Short mmCIF file of C-alpha atoms in Angstrom, two decimals:
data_model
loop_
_atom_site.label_atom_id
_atom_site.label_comp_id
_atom_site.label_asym_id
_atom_site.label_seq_id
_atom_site.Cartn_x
_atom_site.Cartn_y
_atom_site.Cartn_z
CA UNK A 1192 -103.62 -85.57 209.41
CA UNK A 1193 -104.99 -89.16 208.75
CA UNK A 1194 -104.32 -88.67 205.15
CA UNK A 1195 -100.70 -87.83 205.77
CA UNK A 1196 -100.31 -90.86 208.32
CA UNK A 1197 -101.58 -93.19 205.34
CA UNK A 1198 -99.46 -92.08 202.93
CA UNK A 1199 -96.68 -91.88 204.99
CA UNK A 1200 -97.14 -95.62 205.73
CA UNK A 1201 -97.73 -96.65 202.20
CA UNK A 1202 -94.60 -95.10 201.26
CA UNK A 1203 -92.85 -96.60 204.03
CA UNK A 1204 -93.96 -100.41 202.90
CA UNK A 1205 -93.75 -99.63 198.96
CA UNK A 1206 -89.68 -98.73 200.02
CA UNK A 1207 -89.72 -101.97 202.17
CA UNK A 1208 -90.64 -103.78 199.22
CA UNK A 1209 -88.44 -102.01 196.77
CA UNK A 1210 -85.32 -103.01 199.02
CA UNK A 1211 -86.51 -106.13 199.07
CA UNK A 1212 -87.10 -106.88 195.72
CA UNK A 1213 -83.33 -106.80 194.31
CA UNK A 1214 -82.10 -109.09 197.27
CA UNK A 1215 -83.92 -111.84 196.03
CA UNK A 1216 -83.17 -111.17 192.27
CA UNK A 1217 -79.29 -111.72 191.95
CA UNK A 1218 -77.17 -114.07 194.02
CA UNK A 1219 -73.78 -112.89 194.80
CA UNK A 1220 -70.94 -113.93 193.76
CA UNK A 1221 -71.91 -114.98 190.56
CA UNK A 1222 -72.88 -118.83 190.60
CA UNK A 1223 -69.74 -121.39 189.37
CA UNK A 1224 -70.68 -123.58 186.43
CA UNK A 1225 -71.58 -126.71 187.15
CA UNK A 1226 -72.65 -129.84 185.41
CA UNK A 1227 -74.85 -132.53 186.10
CA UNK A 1228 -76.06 -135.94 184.48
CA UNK A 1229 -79.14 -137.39 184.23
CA UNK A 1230 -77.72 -141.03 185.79
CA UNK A 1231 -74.40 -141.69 186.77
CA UNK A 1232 -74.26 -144.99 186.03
CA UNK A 1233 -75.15 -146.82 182.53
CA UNK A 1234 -75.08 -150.13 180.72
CA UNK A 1235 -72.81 -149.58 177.47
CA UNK A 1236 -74.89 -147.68 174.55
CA UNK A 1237 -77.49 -146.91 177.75
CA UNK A 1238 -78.31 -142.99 176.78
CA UNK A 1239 -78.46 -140.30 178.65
CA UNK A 1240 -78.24 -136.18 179.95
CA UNK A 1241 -75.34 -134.14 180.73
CA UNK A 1242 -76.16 -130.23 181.42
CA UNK A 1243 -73.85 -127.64 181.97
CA UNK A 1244 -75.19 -124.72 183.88
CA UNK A 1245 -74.41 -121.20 184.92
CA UNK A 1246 -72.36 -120.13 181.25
CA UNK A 1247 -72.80 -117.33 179.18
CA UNK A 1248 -75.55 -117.28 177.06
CA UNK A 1249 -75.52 -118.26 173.65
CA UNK A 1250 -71.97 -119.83 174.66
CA UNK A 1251 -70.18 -122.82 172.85
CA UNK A 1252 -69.70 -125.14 175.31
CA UNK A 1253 -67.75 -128.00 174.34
CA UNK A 1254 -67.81 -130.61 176.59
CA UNK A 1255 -64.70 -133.08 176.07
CA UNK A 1256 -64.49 -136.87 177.92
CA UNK A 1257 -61.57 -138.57 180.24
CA UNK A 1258 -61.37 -142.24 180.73
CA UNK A 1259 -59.64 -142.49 184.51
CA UNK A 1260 -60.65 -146.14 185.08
CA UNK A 1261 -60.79 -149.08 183.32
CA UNK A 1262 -64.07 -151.43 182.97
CA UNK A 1263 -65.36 -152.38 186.98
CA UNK A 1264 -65.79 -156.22 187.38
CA UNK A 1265 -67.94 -157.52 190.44
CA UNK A 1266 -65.70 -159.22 192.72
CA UNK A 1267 -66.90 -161.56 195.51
CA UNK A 1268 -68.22 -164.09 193.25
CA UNK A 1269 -71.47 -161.58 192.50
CA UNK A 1270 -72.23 -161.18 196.37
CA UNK A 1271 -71.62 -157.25 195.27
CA UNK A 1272 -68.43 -157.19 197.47
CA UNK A 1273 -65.46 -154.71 196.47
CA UNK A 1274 -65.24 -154.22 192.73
CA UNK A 1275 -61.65 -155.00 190.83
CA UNK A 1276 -60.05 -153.57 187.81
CA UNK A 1277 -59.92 -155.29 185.21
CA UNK A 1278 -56.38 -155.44 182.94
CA UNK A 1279 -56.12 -154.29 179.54
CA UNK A 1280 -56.37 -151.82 177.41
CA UNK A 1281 -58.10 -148.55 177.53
CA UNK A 1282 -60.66 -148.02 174.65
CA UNK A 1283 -60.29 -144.55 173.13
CA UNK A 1284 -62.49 -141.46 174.51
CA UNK A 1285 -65.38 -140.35 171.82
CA UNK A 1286 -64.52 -137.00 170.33
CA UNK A 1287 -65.98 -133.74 172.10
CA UNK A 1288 -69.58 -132.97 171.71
CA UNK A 1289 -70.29 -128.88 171.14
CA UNK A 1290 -73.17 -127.63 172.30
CA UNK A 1291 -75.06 -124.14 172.39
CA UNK A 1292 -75.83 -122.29 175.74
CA UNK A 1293 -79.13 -120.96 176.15
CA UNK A 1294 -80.27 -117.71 177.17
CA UNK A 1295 -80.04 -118.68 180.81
CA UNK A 1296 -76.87 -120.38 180.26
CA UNK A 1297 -77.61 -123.48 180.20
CA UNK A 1298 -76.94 -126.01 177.72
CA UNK A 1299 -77.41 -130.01 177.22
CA UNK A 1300 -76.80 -133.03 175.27
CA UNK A 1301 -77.64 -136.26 174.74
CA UNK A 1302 -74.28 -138.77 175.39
CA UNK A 1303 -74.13 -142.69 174.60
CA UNK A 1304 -70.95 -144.36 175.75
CA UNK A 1305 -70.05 -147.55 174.81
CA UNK A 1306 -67.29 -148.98 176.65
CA UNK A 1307 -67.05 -150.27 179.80
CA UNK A 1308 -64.96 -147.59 182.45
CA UNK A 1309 -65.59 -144.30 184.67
CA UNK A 1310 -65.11 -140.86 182.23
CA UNK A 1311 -65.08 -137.66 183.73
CA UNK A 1312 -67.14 -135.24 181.36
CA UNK A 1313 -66.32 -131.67 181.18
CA UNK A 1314 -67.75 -128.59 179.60
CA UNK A 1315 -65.60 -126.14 179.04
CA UNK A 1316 -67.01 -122.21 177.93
CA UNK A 1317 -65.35 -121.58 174.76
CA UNK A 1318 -65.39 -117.29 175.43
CA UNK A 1319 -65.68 -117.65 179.41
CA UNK A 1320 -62.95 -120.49 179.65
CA UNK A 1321 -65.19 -121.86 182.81
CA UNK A 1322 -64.98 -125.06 183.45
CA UNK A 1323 -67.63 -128.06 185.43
CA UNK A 1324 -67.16 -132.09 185.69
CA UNK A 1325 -69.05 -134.52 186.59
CA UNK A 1326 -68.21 -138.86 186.36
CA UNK A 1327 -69.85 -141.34 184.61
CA UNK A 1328 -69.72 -145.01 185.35
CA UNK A 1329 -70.35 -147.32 182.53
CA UNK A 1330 -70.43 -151.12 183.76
CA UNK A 1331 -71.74 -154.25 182.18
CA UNK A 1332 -74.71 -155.66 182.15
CA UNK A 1333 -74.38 -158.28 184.96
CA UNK A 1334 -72.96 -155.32 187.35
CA UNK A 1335 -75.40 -152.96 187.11
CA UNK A 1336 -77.58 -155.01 190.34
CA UNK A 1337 -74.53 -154.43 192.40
CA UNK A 1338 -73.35 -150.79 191.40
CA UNK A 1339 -75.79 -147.75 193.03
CA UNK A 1340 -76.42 -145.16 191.69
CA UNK A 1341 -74.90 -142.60 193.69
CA UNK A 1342 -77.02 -139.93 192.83
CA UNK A 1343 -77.71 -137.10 189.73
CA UNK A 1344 -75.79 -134.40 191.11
CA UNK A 1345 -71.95 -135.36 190.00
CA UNK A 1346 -71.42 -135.43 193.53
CA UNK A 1347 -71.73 -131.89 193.70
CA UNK A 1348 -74.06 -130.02 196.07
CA UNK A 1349 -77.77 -128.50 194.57
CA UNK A 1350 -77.50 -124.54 194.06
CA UNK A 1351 -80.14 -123.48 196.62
CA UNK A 1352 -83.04 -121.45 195.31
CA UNK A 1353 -85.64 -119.24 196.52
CA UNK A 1354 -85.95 -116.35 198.35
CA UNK A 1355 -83.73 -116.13 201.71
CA UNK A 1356 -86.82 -116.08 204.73
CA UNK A 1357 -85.64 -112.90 206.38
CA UNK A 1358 -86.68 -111.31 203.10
CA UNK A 1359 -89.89 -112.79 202.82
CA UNK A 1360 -90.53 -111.76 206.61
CA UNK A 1361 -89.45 -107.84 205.02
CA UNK A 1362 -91.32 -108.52 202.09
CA UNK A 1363 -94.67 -109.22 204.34
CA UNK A 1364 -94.29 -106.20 206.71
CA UNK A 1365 -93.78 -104.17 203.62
CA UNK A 1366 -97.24 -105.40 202.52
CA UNK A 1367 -98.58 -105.23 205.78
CA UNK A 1368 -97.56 -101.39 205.90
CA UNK A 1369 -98.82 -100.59 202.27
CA UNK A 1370 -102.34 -102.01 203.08
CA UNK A 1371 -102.64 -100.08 206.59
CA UNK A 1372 -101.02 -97.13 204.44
CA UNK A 1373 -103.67 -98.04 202.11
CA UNK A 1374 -106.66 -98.26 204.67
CA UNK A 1375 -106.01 -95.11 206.45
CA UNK A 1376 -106.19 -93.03 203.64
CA UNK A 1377 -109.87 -94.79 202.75
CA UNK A 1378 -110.84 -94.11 205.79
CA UNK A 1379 -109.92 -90.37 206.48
CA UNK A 1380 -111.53 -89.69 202.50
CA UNK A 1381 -114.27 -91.51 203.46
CA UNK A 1382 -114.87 -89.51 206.84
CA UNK A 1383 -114.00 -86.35 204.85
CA UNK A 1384 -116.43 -86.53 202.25
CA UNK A 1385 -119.18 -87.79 205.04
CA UNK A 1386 -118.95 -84.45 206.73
CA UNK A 1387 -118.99 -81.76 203.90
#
């Protein structure tokens, strides 16, 4: 009778813990692509990151830049007050930069900008079509004391990760109930084999 109480409570955890198990493996929907840079604001010819997450893999991503503001100057006589725009001309996006998804669908690259302005950098799936953005600020020397950075994220809220807690609370009775499953069965084999 033990025996059958043991197993019975073994099975019972090992199908807590298979139910658990794919819960914690896919998130549903499907993420969004995103993108991200490693600072958000940069001298000119100051290098750095932009990643593009959440693609296919092995997907061409090309990731194409937008100039939507001119160079920032400090205004307030460099007491960091509001910044101004400063007239003139545009300067000419750089050409796209293609880059290679990974098997987790991730993919990065290395950017240097060298005029003064905010760009908006997107990478764009070239089989998926998705789409992410993020902005770029790149000021002058003499601004960068007075411009935060206003974080790495491309303003965009971080993906949350890990395992939700109720299922970790499932996952531990499920272990719980294999080991007593477990136990009982040692026990009533044990006691068997004391008495023959």
């Amino acid at each position: 009778m033990k025996k059958k109480i043991g197993a019975a409570l073994a099975l019972s955890g090992a199908l807590v813990l298979a139910g658990a198990v794919p819960a914690v493996a896919g998130q549903y929907p499907a993420p969004q692509p995103g993108a991200v840079v490693s600072i958000s604001t940069v001298t000119p010819g100051q290098p750095f990151t932009i990643t593009v997450t959440n693609f296919t893999p092995n997907e061409r991503v090309l990731i194409s830049f937008t100039i939507v503001a001119g160079p920032q100057a400090a205004g307030g006589g460099g007491r960091g007050g509001a910044g101004l725009s400063v007239p003139g001309v545009l300067a000419a996006a750089p050409a796209p930069v293609e880059v290679v998804a990974n098997a987790n669908g991730v993919a990065s690259a290395t950017i240097v900008l060298n005029e003064p302005g905010t760009y908006v950098l997107t990478g764009t799936g070239a089989t998926s079509g998705h789409s992410a953005s993020t902005r770029v600020v790149v000021v002058g020397s003499a601004e960068v004391a007075q411009v935060s950075d206003q974080g790495q994220t491309g303003g965009q809220a971080l993906a949350q990760t890990g395992a939700d807690p109720a299922l970790i609370g499932w996952s531990i009775a499920g272990v719980g109930a294999v080991a007593a499953g477990a136990a009982v069965t040692i026990v009533a084999r044990r006691r068997s084999a004391t008495r023959q």
